[in-house]
């Protein structure tokens, strides 16, 4: 069973198609934002835009 087939089995084909047609933007892709993005992608959202102006450095590595 493929990933999409499992999702369709859980939420139905109509709802899966609705998710696939949606666009989402996520501001901040640190600890929580990164998890949110992963779950949105796994749920089948069609287009995800990420916005994060932070840079990874020693002082903030715990938030990445």
Short mmCIF file of C-alpha atoms in Angstrom, two decimals:
data_model
loop_
_atom_site.label_atom_id
_atom_site.label_comp_id
_atom_site.label_asym_id
_atom_site.label_seq_id
_atom_site.Cartn_x
_atom_site.Cartn_y
_atom_site.Cartn_z
CA UNK A 1 0.00 0.00 0.00
CA UNK A 2 1.49 3.35 -1.03
CA UNK A 3 1.61 6.46 1.13
CA UNK A 4 -1.25 8.08 -0.78
CA UNK A 5 -3.37 4.95 -0.57
CA UNK A 6 -3.00 4.90 3.22
CA UNK A 7 -3.98 8.56 3.46
CA UNK A 8 -6.99 8.04 1.18
CA UNK A 9 -8.06 5.06 3.30
CA UNK A 10 -7.99 7.29 6.39
CA UNK A 11 -9.67 10.46 5.10
CA UNK A 12 -11.33 9.43 1.84
CA UNK A 13 -10.51 10.34 -1.74
CA UNK A 14 -12.59 13.53 -1.79
CA UNK A 15 -10.83 14.96 1.27
CA UNK A 16 -7.44 13.84 -0.03
CA UNK A 17 -8.08 15.73 -3.28
CA UNK A 18 -9.09 18.81 -1.29
CA UNK A 19 -5.80 18.71 0.63
CA UNK A 20 -3.81 18.15 -2.56
CA UNK A 21 -5.26 21.34 -4.05
CA UNK A 22 -4.38 23.55 -1.05
CA UNK A 23 -1.48 25.97 -0.66
CA UNK A 24 0.04 26.68 2.76
CA UNK A 25 2.73 29.09 3.92
CA UNK A 26 4.68 28.46 7.13
CA UNK A 27 6.61 31.29 8.80
CA UNK A 28 9.47 30.02 10.93
CA UNK A 29 10.85 26.56 10.34
CA UNK A 30 12.69 25.98 13.62
CA UNK A 31 11.77 23.31 16.15
CA UNK A 32 7.98 23.55 16.01
CA UNK A 33 7.73 24.89 12.46
CA UNK A 34 9.85 22.06 11.11
CA UNK A 35 7.55 19.50 12.69
CA UNK A 36 4.47 21.32 11.35
CA UNK A 37 5.91 21.34 7.83
CA UNK A 38 6.61 17.61 8.01
CA UNK A 39 3.05 16.85 9.12
CA UNK A 40 1.56 19.09 6.42
CA UNK A 41 3.63 17.30 3.78
CA UNK A 42 2.64 13.89 5.15
CA UNK A 43 -1.03 14.88 5.12
CA UNK A 44 -0.87 15.54 1.37
CA UNK A 45 -0.95 19.34 1.17
CA UNK A 46 -0.30 20.24 -2.47
CA UNK A 47 2.04 23.22 -2.11
CA UNK A 48 4.02 24.36 0.94
CA UNK A 49 6.00 27.60 1.05
CA UNK A 50 8.58 28.01 3.82
CA UNK A 51 9.71 31.39 5.16
CA UNK A 52 12.52 31.58 7.70
CA UNK A 53 15.04 34.40 7.84
CA UNK A 54 17.14 32.85 10.61
CA UNK A 55 20.54 31.33 9.98
CA UNK A 56 21.93 28.29 11.72
CA UNK A 57 24.73 29.18 14.12
CA UNK A 58 26.19 27.81 17.35
CA UNK A 59 24.09 30.19 19.42
CA UNK A 60 20.77 28.92 18.06
CA UNK A 61 21.46 25.30 17.07
CA UNK A 62 19.13 24.09 19.84
CA UNK A 63 16.22 25.76 18.02
CA UNK A 64 16.86 24.16 14.63
#
